[in-house]
XYZ file of C-alpha atoms in Angstrom:
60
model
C 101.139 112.624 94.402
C 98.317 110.162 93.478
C 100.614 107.522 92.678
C 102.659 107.659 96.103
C 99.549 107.988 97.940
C 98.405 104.714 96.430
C 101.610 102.993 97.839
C 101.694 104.619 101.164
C 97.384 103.047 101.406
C 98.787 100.220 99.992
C 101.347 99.630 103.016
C 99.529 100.908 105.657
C 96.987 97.841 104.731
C 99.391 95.398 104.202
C 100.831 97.131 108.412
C 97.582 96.447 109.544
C 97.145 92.749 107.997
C 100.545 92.143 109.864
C 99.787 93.156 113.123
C 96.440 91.277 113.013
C 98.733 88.086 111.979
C 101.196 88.855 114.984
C 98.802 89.195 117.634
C 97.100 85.981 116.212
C 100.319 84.120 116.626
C 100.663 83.064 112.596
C 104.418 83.804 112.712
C 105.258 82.267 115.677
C 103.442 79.188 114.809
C 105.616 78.918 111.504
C 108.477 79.981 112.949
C 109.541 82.576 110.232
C 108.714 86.416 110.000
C 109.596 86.797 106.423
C 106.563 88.086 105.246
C 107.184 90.829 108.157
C 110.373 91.522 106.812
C 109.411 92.267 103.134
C 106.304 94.397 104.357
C 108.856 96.046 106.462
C 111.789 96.463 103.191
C 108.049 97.684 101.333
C 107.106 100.590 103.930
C 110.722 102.293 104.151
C 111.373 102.336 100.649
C 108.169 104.194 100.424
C 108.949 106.054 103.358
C 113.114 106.797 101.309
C 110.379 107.367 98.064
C 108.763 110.458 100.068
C 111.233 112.345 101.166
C 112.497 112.469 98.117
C 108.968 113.575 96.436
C 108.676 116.086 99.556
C 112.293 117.493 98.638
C 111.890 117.748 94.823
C 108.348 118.579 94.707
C 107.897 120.599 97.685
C 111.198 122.537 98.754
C 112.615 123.263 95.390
């Protein structure tokens, strides 16, 4: 759907903003990856979100 399309652009932005922060060092330099972590808790639930969509919307 739209919607879940919107999330999964949403992550894949907020992936790509990480990875430009880890190879930049940002993280390290704090010393905390929490902001990795809740992009990471972000992209599986909307990875858990489509399989369910795919299931309900798609097999059945």
């Amino acid at each position: 759907t739209g919607f879940h399309g919107t999330h999964v652009f949403s992550g894949v932005v907020l992936n790509f903003i990480i990875f430009v922060n880890v190879i930049m060092g940002t993280y390290q330099k704090r010393g905390h990856y929490e902001m990795v972590e809740k992009v990471g808790l972000y992209w599986h639930f909307v990875d858990l979100v489509w399989v369910f969509v795919f299931t309900f919307f798609y097999l059945i």
